[in-house]
Short mmCIF file of C-alpha atoms and ligand atoms in Angstrom, two decimals:
data_model
loop_
_atom_site.label_atom_id
_atom_site.label_comp_id
_atom_site.label_asym_id
_atom_site.label_seq_id
_atom_site.Cartn_x
_atom_site.Cartn_y
_atom_site.Cartn_z
CA MET A 1 17.45 92.14 24.14
CA ALA A 2 15.14 89.20 23.83
CA GLN A 3 16.35 88.22 27.25
CA LYS A 4 14.40 88.04 30.43
CA LEU A 5 12.70 91.27 31.32
CA ALA A 6 11.60 90.20 34.76
CA ILE A 7 12.47 92.83 37.31
CA GLN A 8 13.59 90.99 40.38
CA GLY A 9 13.94 91.54 44.08
CA PRO A 10 11.47 91.35 46.93
CA ASP A 11 9.22 94.40 47.23
CA SER A 12 10.09 95.02 50.87
CA LYS A 13 13.63 95.89 49.87
CA LYS A 14 12.84 98.77 47.52
CA ASN A 15 14.96 101.83 48.26
CA LEU A 16 13.10 104.83 46.94
CA SER A 17 14.61 107.56 49.08
CA LEU A 18 17.78 108.24 51.01
CA PRO A 19 18.00 106.52 54.39
CA LYS A 20 17.66 109.09 57.17
CA GLU A 21 20.88 107.86 58.73
CA GLY A 22 23.50 106.20 56.56
CA TRP A 23 23.64 102.39 56.77
CA ASP A 24 26.58 100.71 58.42
CA PHE A 25 29.17 98.89 56.33
CA GLU A 26 27.87 95.42 57.21
CA LYS A 27 24.37 96.21 56.04
CA ILE A 28 25.58 97.66 52.77
CA GLU A 29 27.87 94.73 52.16
CA ALA A 30 25.09 92.25 52.85
CA GLU A 31 22.74 94.15 50.54
CA LEU A 32 25.36 94.27 47.77
CA GLU A 33 25.86 90.53 48.13
CA ASP A 34 22.10 89.98 47.73
CA LEU A 35 22.04 92.24 44.66
CA ARG A 36 24.91 90.34 43.10
CA ASN A 37 23.19 87.04 43.71
CA LEU A 38 19.77 87.94 42.26
CA ASP A 39 18.65 85.10 40.01
CA HIS A 40 20.51 85.62 36.72
CA THR A 41 21.64 83.92 33.53
CA ARG A 42 24.62 81.87 34.63
CA TRP A 43 27.61 83.50 32.96
CA GLU A 44 29.75 81.88 35.67
CA ASP A 45 29.13 78.46 34.11
CA GLY A 46 30.18 79.66 30.66
CA ARG A 47 26.63 79.73 29.30
CA VAL A 48 26.58 83.35 28.15
CA SER A 49 28.01 84.21 24.74
CA GLY A 50 30.27 87.30 24.87
CA ALA A 51 29.13 89.77 27.57
CA VAL A 52 31.55 88.78 30.33
CA TYR A 53 35.16 89.12 29.29
CA HIS A 54 36.64 87.61 32.40
CA GLY A 55 40.38 87.21 32.81
CA GLY A 56 40.32 85.09 35.96
CA ASN A 57 39.83 85.76 39.67
CA GLU A 58 43.41 86.76 40.39
CA LEU A 59 43.24 89.47 37.72
CA LEU A 60 39.87 90.61 39.05
CA GLU A 61 41.27 91.08 42.55
CA MET A 62 44.19 93.11 41.24
CA GLN A 63 41.84 95.30 39.17
CA THR A 64 39.71 95.98 42.22
CA LYS A 65 42.83 97.16 44.06
CA ALA A 66 43.95 99.35 41.15
CA ILE A 67 40.48 100.90 40.93
CA GLY A 68 40.45 101.50 44.68
CA LYS A 69 43.75 103.36 44.61
CA PHE A 70 42.48 105.77 41.96
CA SER A 71 38.77 106.07 42.72
CA VAL A 72 38.90 109.84 43.28
CA SER A 73 41.14 110.52 40.28
CA ASN A 74 40.07 112.36 37.15
CA PRO A 75 42.29 112.85 34.10
CA ILE A 76 40.73 116.26 33.46
CA HIS A 77 43.11 117.43 36.23
CA PRO A 78 46.49 116.08 35.07
CA ASP A 79 48.34 118.28 37.54
CA VAL A 80 46.39 116.74 40.42
CA PHE A 81 46.61 113.18 39.07
CA PRO A 82 49.86 112.92 37.10
CA GLY A 83 49.91 109.13 37.51
CA VAL A 84 46.62 108.78 35.66
CA ARG A 85 47.88 110.96 32.82
CA LYS A 86 50.97 108.77 32.53
CA MET A 87 48.92 105.55 32.55
CA GLU A 88 46.52 106.82 29.87
CA ALA A 89 49.41 107.82 27.59
CA GLU A 90 51.03 104.42 28.14
CA ILE A 91 47.82 102.51 27.37
CA VAL A 92 47.57 104.37 24.04
CA ALA A 93 51.25 103.70 23.24
CA MET A 94 50.89 99.99 24.08
CA ALA A 95 47.69 99.67 22.04
CA ILE A 96 49.39 101.11 18.95
CA GLN A 97 52.26 98.67 19.28
CA ILE A 98 50.00 95.66 19.94
CA LEU A 99 47.64 96.46 17.09
CA THR A 100 50.38 96.95 14.53
CA ALA A 101 52.37 93.85 15.53
CA PHE A 102 54.99 96.24 16.86
CA ASN A 103 55.33 98.13 13.57
CA GLY A 104 53.27 101.13 14.65
CA PRO A 105 53.73 104.52 13.05
CA GLU A 106 56.19 106.74 14.95
CA ASP A 107 53.63 109.51 15.18
CA GLY A 108 50.63 107.29 16.00
CA ALA A 109 48.23 108.91 18.47
CA GLY A 110 45.11 108.06 20.44
CA VAL A 111 42.82 108.51 23.43
CA THR A 112 41.12 106.19 25.87
CA THR A 113 37.32 106.26 26.03
CA SER A 114 34.47 104.76 28.01
CA GLY A 115 33.91 101.92 25.57
CA GLY A 116 33.68 100.82 21.96
CA THR A 117 30.66 102.96 21.23
CA GLU A 118 32.37 106.15 22.36
CA SER A 119 35.51 105.21 20.41
CA ILE A 120 33.47 104.72 17.23
CA ILE A 121 31.38 107.84 17.59
CA MET A 122 34.49 109.92 18.25
CA ALA A 123 36.14 108.51 15.10
CA CYS A 124 33.03 109.45 13.08
CA LEU A 125 32.95 112.93 14.61
CA ALA A 126 36.64 113.50 13.89
CA ALA A 127 36.14 112.42 10.25
CA ARG A 128 33.16 114.75 9.89
CA GLU A 129 35.05 117.69 11.41
CA LYS A 130 38.12 117.00 9.25
CA ALA A 131 36.06 116.97 6.04
CA ALA A 132 34.25 120.15 7.09
CA ALA A 133 37.49 121.97 7.90
CA GLU A 134 39.63 120.75 5.02
CA ARG A 135 37.11 120.12 2.22
CA GLY A 136 34.18 122.33 3.20
CA ILE A 137 31.78 119.34 3.38
CA ILE A 138 28.46 120.35 4.93
CA SER A 139 26.40 117.24 4.04
CA PRO A 140 28.66 114.46 5.31
CA GLU A 141 28.15 110.81 4.36
CA MET A 142 29.71 107.54 5.60
CA ILE A 143 29.91 104.15 3.90
CA ILE A 144 29.88 101.16 6.25
CA PRO A 145 29.29 97.40 5.94
CA SER A 146 25.73 96.25 6.75
CA THR A 147 27.36 94.12 9.47
CA ALA A 148 29.16 97.09 11.08
CA HIS A 149 28.35 97.81 14.73
CA ALA A 150 25.22 99.77 15.75
CA ALA A 151 27.54 102.46 17.17
CA PHE A 152 28.10 103.78 13.61
CA HIS A 153 24.33 104.25 13.31
CA LYS A 154 24.33 106.04 16.64
CA ALA A 155 27.10 108.36 15.42
CA ALA A 156 25.20 109.01 12.18
CA LYS A 157 22.10 109.90 14.18
CA TYR A 158 23.86 112.08 16.75
CA PHE A 159 26.08 113.91 14.27
CA LYS A 160 23.70 114.00 11.27
CA ILE A 161 25.87 112.00 8.93
CA LYS A 162 24.10 110.24 6.06
CA LEU A 163 24.76 106.51 6.23
CA HIS A 164 25.22 104.15 3.27
CA LEU A 165 25.22 100.42 4.01
CA VAL A 166 27.00 98.01 1.71
CA SER A 167 25.99 94.39 1.53
CA CYS A 168 28.18 91.57 2.81
CA PRO A 169 27.30 88.76 0.41
CA ALA A 170 27.76 84.99 0.85
CA PRO A 171 29.96 83.00 0.80
CA GLU A 172 32.54 85.22 2.53
CA TYR A 173 30.13 87.75 4.11
CA GLN A 174 32.72 90.54 3.79
CA ALA A 175 31.70 94.08 2.81
CA SER A 176 31.35 94.37 -0.97
CA VAL A 177 34.27 96.47 -2.22
CA PRO A 178 32.65 97.25 -5.62
CA GLU A 179 29.59 98.58 -3.76
CA ILE A 180 31.77 100.82 -1.61
CA ARG A 181 33.43 102.16 -4.76
CA ARG A 182 30.04 102.90 -6.34
CA LEU A 183 28.81 104.77 -3.24
CA ILE A 184 31.83 107.05 -2.81
CA ASN A 185 31.04 110.65 -3.73
CA ARG A 186 32.36 114.09 -2.87
CA ASN A 187 30.47 114.15 0.45
CA THR A 188 32.00 110.89 1.72
CA VAL A 189 33.84 111.65 4.94
CA LEU A 190 34.57 108.12 6.23
CA LEU A 191 34.76 104.48 5.14
CA ALA A 192 34.57 101.73 7.75
CA ALA A 193 35.50 98.07 8.05
CA SER A 194 35.33 95.57 10.91
CA ALA A 195 38.09 93.33 12.28
CA PRO A 196 35.95 91.36 12.97
CA ASN A 197 32.27 92.32 12.97
CA TYR A 198 29.93 91.44 15.83
CA PRO A 199 27.26 89.41 14.00
CA HIS A 200 29.42 86.87 12.16
CA GLY A 201 32.96 87.40 13.45
CA ILE A 202 34.12 88.11 9.88
CA ILE A 203 37.04 90.42 9.09
CA ASP A 204 36.35 92.63 6.05
CA ASP A 205 38.84 92.82 3.19
CA ILE A 206 40.76 95.67 4.77
CA PRO A 207 43.69 95.77 2.29
CA GLU A 208 41.20 96.26 -0.58
CA ILE A 209 39.13 98.86 1.28
CA SER A 210 42.37 100.62 2.24
CA ARG A 211 43.28 100.84 -1.46
CA LEU A 212 39.95 102.59 -2.12
CA ALA A 213 40.50 104.95 0.82
CA THR A 214 43.94 105.89 -0.48
CA GLU A 215 42.74 106.26 -4.07
CA TYR A 216 39.95 108.68 -3.08
CA GLY A 217 41.73 110.32 -0.14
CA ILE A 218 38.99 109.35 2.38
CA PRO A 219 39.72 108.28 6.00
CA LEU A 220 39.11 104.62 6.85
CA HIS A 221 38.11 103.48 10.34
CA VAL A 222 38.82 99.87 11.34
CA ASP A 223 36.53 98.64 14.11
CA CYS A 224 38.69 96.26 16.10
CA CYS A 225 36.59 96.75 19.25
CA LEU A 226 35.67 93.10 19.42
CA GLY A 227 38.85 91.79 17.84
CA SER A 228 40.94 93.71 20.32
CA LEU A 229 43.74 91.62 21.75
CA ILE A 230 42.46 88.39 20.21
CA VAL A 231 42.97 89.43 16.59
CA ALA A 232 46.27 91.07 17.46
CA PHE A 233 47.64 87.84 18.89
CA LEU A 234 46.23 85.28 16.40
CA LYS A 235 49.51 84.78 14.59
CA LYS A 236 51.64 84.53 17.72
CA SER A 237 49.13 82.04 19.14
CA GLY A 238 49.54 79.78 16.14
CA PHE A 239 46.23 80.48 14.36
CA PRO A 240 45.72 81.55 10.74
CA SER A 241 45.86 85.32 10.35
CA PRO A 242 45.92 85.86 6.59
CA TYR A 243 46.09 89.62 6.88
CA GLU A 244 49.59 89.33 8.22
CA LYS A 245 50.57 88.32 4.70
CA GLU A 246 49.19 91.48 3.17
CA GLY A 247 50.69 93.77 5.76
CA GLY A 248 48.03 93.56 8.44
CA PHE A 249 44.61 95.11 9.00
CA ASP A 250 46.05 98.09 10.85
CA PHE A 251 48.10 101.22 10.21
CA ARG A 252 50.44 99.21 8.02
CA GLN A 253 47.63 99.54 5.45
CA PRO A 254 48.21 103.06 4.17
CA GLY A 255 44.50 103.92 3.97
CA VAL A 256 43.69 103.08 7.61
CA THR A 257 43.42 106.31 9.59
CA SER A 258 41.76 105.21 12.85
CA ILE A 259 41.24 101.98 14.81
CA SER A 260 38.97 101.32 17.79
CA VAL A 261 40.15 98.64 20.26
CA ASP A 262 38.15 97.68 23.32
CA THR A 263 40.33 97.02 26.31
CA HIS A 264 37.16 95.96 28.14
CA LYS A 265 36.65 93.03 25.78
CA TYR A 266 39.57 90.70 25.02
CA ALA A 267 42.13 92.69 26.99
CA PHE A 268 39.99 91.81 30.07
CA ALA A 269 40.12 95.34 31.53
CA PRO A 270 37.24 96.45 33.78
CA LYS A 271 34.11 97.58 31.92
CA GLY A 272 34.21 101.16 30.70
CA SER A 273 37.49 101.01 28.83
CA SER A 274 38.39 101.31 25.16
CA VAL A 275 41.11 102.92 23.05
CA LEU A 276 40.72 104.95 19.87
CA LEU A 277 43.89 105.14 17.80
CA TYR A 278 44.71 107.55 15.00
CA ARG A 279 47.40 107.37 12.33
CA ASN A 280 48.76 110.67 13.63
CA ARG A 281 47.90 113.65 15.79
CA SER A 282 46.39 115.64 12.94
CA TYR A 283 43.44 113.18 12.85
CA ARG A 284 43.08 113.06 16.62
CA ASN A 285 42.93 116.81 17.00
CA TYR A 286 39.62 116.91 15.07
CA GLN A 287 37.87 115.13 17.94
CA TYR A 288 39.10 117.58 20.58
CA PHE A 289 36.68 120.03 22.16
CA LEU A 290 38.26 123.44 22.83
CA PHE A 291 36.46 126.35 24.49
CA PRO A 292 39.06 129.05 25.12
CA ASP A 293 36.69 131.80 26.32
CA TRP A 294 34.35 129.94 28.67
CA SER A 295 33.43 131.98 31.75
CA GLY A 296 34.53 128.98 33.80
CA GLY A 297 38.03 129.34 32.40
CA ALA A 298 39.68 128.12 29.19
CA TYR A 299 38.39 124.57 28.71
CA ALA A 300 39.76 121.63 26.73
CA SER A 301 38.52 118.04 26.71
CA PRO A 302 39.61 115.23 24.39
CA SER A 303 36.31 113.36 24.06
CA MET A 304 32.58 113.23 24.95
CA ALA A 305 32.92 113.13 28.70
CA GLY A 306 34.23 115.98 30.80
CA SER A 307 35.31 114.38 34.05
CA ARG A 308 36.40 110.81 33.47
CA PRO A 309 37.08 107.92 35.86
CA GLY A 310 40.85 107.71 36.36
CA SER A 311 40.12 104.50 38.26
CA LEU A 312 39.19 102.73 35.03
CA ILE A 313 42.38 103.93 33.38
CA ALA A 314 44.30 102.48 36.33
CA GLY A 315 42.27 99.26 36.03
CA ALA A 316 43.05 98.96 32.32
CA TRP A 317 46.74 99.83 32.74
CA ALA A 318 47.18 97.32 35.55
CA THR A 319 45.44 94.67 33.45
CA LEU A 320 47.72 95.14 30.43
CA MET A 321 50.81 95.04 32.65
CA LYS A 322 49.60 91.97 34.56
CA MET A 323 48.63 89.96 31.49
CA GLY A 324 51.65 90.80 29.33
CA GLU A 325 52.16 89.31 25.90
CA ALA A 326 52.40 85.79 27.30
CA GLY A 327 49.06 86.17 29.10
CA TYR A 328 47.28 87.34 25.95
CA ILE A 329 48.80 84.58 23.84
CA ASN A 330 47.58 82.09 26.41
CA SER A 331 44.05 83.51 26.48
CA CYS A 332 43.96 83.70 22.66
CA ARG A 333 44.93 80.02 22.47
CA GLN A 334 42.12 79.03 24.85
CA ILE A 335 39.42 81.25 23.34
CA VAL A 336 40.17 80.79 19.64
CA GLY A 337 40.97 77.15 20.34
CA ALA A 338 37.41 76.70 21.64
CA ALA A 339 35.97 78.64 18.69
CA LYS A 340 37.90 76.40 16.27
CA LYS A 341 36.66 73.29 18.06
CA PHE A 342 33.09 74.57 17.78
CA GLU A 343 33.54 75.33 14.08
CA THR A 344 35.25 72.03 13.27
CA THR A 345 32.60 70.01 15.09
CA ILE A 346 29.81 71.81 13.22
CA LEU A 347 31.59 70.99 9.96
CA THR A 348 32.16 67.33 10.77
CA ASP A 349 29.56 66.00 13.23
CA PRO A 350 26.95 64.02 11.22
CA VAL A 351 23.91 65.69 12.87
CA LEU A 352 25.31 69.20 12.90
CA LYS A 353 26.86 69.25 9.44
CA SER A 354 23.66 68.15 7.73
CA HIS A 355 21.46 70.77 9.42
CA ILE A 356 23.51 73.87 10.21
CA GLY A 357 26.23 75.77 8.38
CA ILE A 358 28.86 78.29 9.47
CA ILE A 359 28.58 81.84 8.13
CA GLY A 360 31.73 82.71 6.16
CA HIS A 361 35.22 81.85 7.37
CA PRO A 362 35.62 83.37 10.84
CA LEU A 363 39.19 83.69 12.14
CA ALA A 364 38.73 84.81 15.72
CA SER A 365 36.39 84.29 18.66
CA VAL A 366 32.90 84.61 17.14
CA ILE A 367 31.28 81.79 15.18
CA ALA A 368 27.85 82.29 13.60
CA PHE A 369 25.71 79.53 12.16
CA THR A 370 22.39 79.18 10.44
CA SER A 371 19.97 76.42 9.49
CA LYS A 372 21.22 74.82 6.31
CA ASN A 373 18.32 73.44 4.35
CA GLY A 374 15.23 75.15 5.68
CA GLU A 375 14.11 71.95 7.40
CA ILE A 376 14.79 73.42 10.83
CA GLU A 377 14.04 77.03 11.74
CA THR A 378 17.19 78.76 13.04
CA TYR A 379 15.18 80.53 15.74
CA ASP A 380 13.78 77.20 16.98
CA ILE A 381 17.37 76.20 17.71
CA ALA A 382 17.99 79.51 19.49
CA ASP A 383 14.91 79.10 21.66
CA ALA A 384 15.61 75.46 22.49
CA MET A 385 19.18 76.33 23.53
CA ASP A 386 17.75 79.11 25.61
CA ALA A 387 15.46 76.69 27.38
CA ARG A 388 18.59 74.75 28.35
CA GLY A 389 20.06 77.83 30.01
CA TRP A 390 22.33 78.95 27.18
CA HIS A 391 22.40 82.57 26.26
CA LEU A 392 23.57 82.62 22.64
CA ASN A 393 22.86 85.62 20.41
CA ALA A 394 20.05 85.47 17.85
CA LEU A 395 20.84 87.50 14.71
CA GLN A 396 18.71 88.71 11.82
CA SER A 397 19.08 89.26 8.04
CA PRO A 398 19.86 86.44 7.63
CA PRO A 399 18.43 84.54 10.65
CA ALA A 400 21.42 83.12 12.47
CA ILE A 401 22.87 82.43 15.90
CA HIS A 402 26.31 83.28 17.13
CA CYS A 403 28.51 82.38 20.01
CA ALA A 404 31.27 84.78 21.08
CA PHE A 405 33.76 82.62 22.95
CA THR A 406 35.32 84.04 26.12
CA MET A 407 37.39 82.50 28.89
CA PRO A 408 34.23 81.21 30.66
CA THR A 409 32.51 79.91 27.47
CA ALA A 410 35.72 78.33 26.17
CA LYS A 411 35.60 75.95 29.13
CA ALA A 412 32.00 74.99 28.31
CA VAL A 413 32.45 74.28 24.60
CA ASP A 414 31.94 70.50 24.94
CA ASP A 415 28.65 70.96 26.82
CA LEU A 416 27.60 73.57 24.27
CA LEU A 417 28.21 71.17 21.40
CA SER A 418 26.47 68.22 23.02
CA ASP A 419 23.43 70.35 23.87
CA LEU A 420 23.35 71.68 20.32
CA ILE A 421 23.36 68.15 18.93
CA GLU A 422 20.60 67.08 21.34
CA VAL A 423 18.48 70.13 20.60
CA ILE A 424 18.67 69.61 16.84
CA THR A 425 17.91 65.91 17.24
CA GLU A 426 14.83 66.76 19.32
CA ILE A 427 13.59 69.32 16.80
CA LEU A 428 14.01 66.78 14.00
CA LEU A 429 12.05 64.20 16.02
CA ARG A 430 9.19 66.66 16.55
CA ILE A 431 9.12 67.39 12.82
CA GLU A 432 9.01 63.64 12.08
CA GLU A 433 6.15 63.10 14.54
CA ARG A 434 4.15 65.89 12.97
CA LYS A 435 4.74 64.46 9.51
CA GLU A 436 3.59 61.01 10.62
CA LYS A 437 0.40 62.47 12.06
CA GLY A 438 -0.07 64.41 8.84
CA GLU A 439 0.03 67.73 10.72
CA GLN A 440 1.11 70.94 9.09
CA SER A 441 4.44 72.31 10.22
CA VAL A 442 3.95 75.15 12.65
CA ARG A 443 5.90 78.38 12.66
CA PRO A 444 8.27 78.74 15.57
CA SER A 445 6.78 80.62 18.47
CA GLY A 446 9.63 81.07 20.94
CA LYS A 447 10.91 84.47 21.95
CA SER A 448 13.59 84.76 19.23
CA ALA A 449 11.01 83.82 16.65
CA VAL A 450 8.48 86.26 18.04
CA LEU A 451 11.03 89.06 17.97
CA TYR A 452 12.68 88.35 14.63
CA GLY A 453 10.90 85.55 12.91
CA VAL A 454 8.09 87.46 11.22
CA GLY A 455 10.11 88.91 8.37
CA GLY A 456 11.64 92.33 8.01
CA SER A 457 8.79 94.59 6.87
CA ILE A 458 8.58 98.19 8.05
CA ALA A 459 5.51 97.35 10.14
CA ASP A 460 7.42 94.54 11.84
CA MET A 461 10.35 96.84 12.50
CA ASN A 462 8.00 99.39 14.07
CA ALA A 463 6.66 96.68 16.35
CA VAL A 464 10.21 95.68 17.32
CA SER A 465 11.08 99.34 17.97
CA GLN A 466 8.05 99.69 20.22
CA PHE A 467 9.03 96.58 22.09
CA ALA A 468 12.59 97.89 22.43
CA GLU A 469 11.34 101.22 23.77
CA GLY A 470 9.25 99.41 26.36
CA PHE A 471 12.28 97.29 27.24
CA LEU A 472 14.37 100.42 27.96
CA ASP A 473 11.56 101.93 30.02
CA THR A 474 11.35 98.75 32.06
CA LEU A 475 15.01 99.07 33.03
CA TYR A 476 14.21 102.13 35.09
CA LYS A 477 11.31 100.65 37.02
CA VAL A 478 12.16 100.42 40.70
C1 LIG B 501 31.28 95.45 21.34
C2 LIG B 501 31.53 96.05 20.00
C3 LIG B 501 31.61 97.44 19.82
C4 LIG B 501 31.41 98.47 20.91
O1 LIG B 501 30.59 98.14 21.90
P1 LIG B 501 30.57 98.77 23.37
O2 LIG B 501 29.48 97.95 23.97
O3 LIG B 501 30.22 100.18 23.25
O4 LIG B 501 31.90 98.55 23.99
C5 LIG B 501 31.92 97.89 18.57
N1 LIG B 501 32.13 97.05 17.55
C6 LIG B 501 32.04 95.72 17.68
C7 LIG B 501 32.31 94.84 16.50
C8 LIG B 501 31.72 95.17 18.91
O5 LIG B 501 31.59 93.85 19.04
#
């Protein structure tokens, strides 16, 4: 969010009302080309962490065709679009098999959604409805890691579920299992764990949390939105995947009742595609919306949306079929290979290892690091990298930076490392110069530092909220 807020485009080209006569194709195409080429952070050169989960140009062309063939389709009318219904069911079936290393439960169930956030909020809703129906819970509560995705907070806000955050202490930065145990009470409707989480790329201790879920009879959601087809293919790609030893992080753990998997992240499907899996149909049915006596006719819809884009289901289905297991193993090798190179270099390079440290022991595509000895401000590194055209993600509590490797960023890992070394060397030089002149060290003043660097008081958070509100308003300025 600390990114550029500049609203671009020459004034003369503002379109504030419908053209009297429709434009011809050429004009629209030219305009679209201009819009695509507006000055932007160069994800194409691999300088943007996460964000663009690109599977290559050939795949992109095929997706565009698949979307085109189904652009009028809508799964709310399965009789009109039987192909879309079939593809959605097959995506769910494939996701169960992939996520459970082909040991999925016979009666596993699921739905596709518009993205990770919808998958997570539907899982929270289903857990709330289940507890209300089966246990009479009217004041629902959830227990989630402090590092869990913002979507859980959104669900808590939308569905009035009280949220308890558990800390994720150093050195492993996994959710504290004793804290979860202490917070469980009769109103607890859902536990959650990440595989891995967004900030640090750390996978929580899912076997242990599953034991708690089973002991207390509470559903457990595993957020594998980001992990998606990377985590699923770690072992087959030759990388450590310790959870395989303990029976996986998925439905093979008896306490796990739902899993969210984003096909629009590391499955490389077009944006607007995620899968929410349930251990069996009895969990899934609690997210359904049924309205038998609507004046518009008996109505049933599986998730938040009514009409849904069948085109994106076709895009996701075609992507899974095109990539195949071999394709995902190949992409996992490239992406996690780059992440491992980044991690190893930080741990061994003389400049890097003395000034920055890795957060926890990440296994997949996200590596987070932080300033090691307080000599350098973490946000100074973030801002200096930014000035060199990198778009890494600044994190807070604790201050840190992460890079989510993707196909484009994997190719740029050597440049990323050499820039990081140069940036840290420059910051150290500046500190030396100031010391020699007897000047006081100054607080960082770049944009990351301005946004996050002032400490976490309530007043500061209010200021950040105000800034964020203004940011959202700006998005709608024509
Ligand atoms: C990306 C992500 C999500 C969901 O995000 P969407 O932007 O809604 O797809 C959920 N959890 C984690 C860990 C993520 O990284």
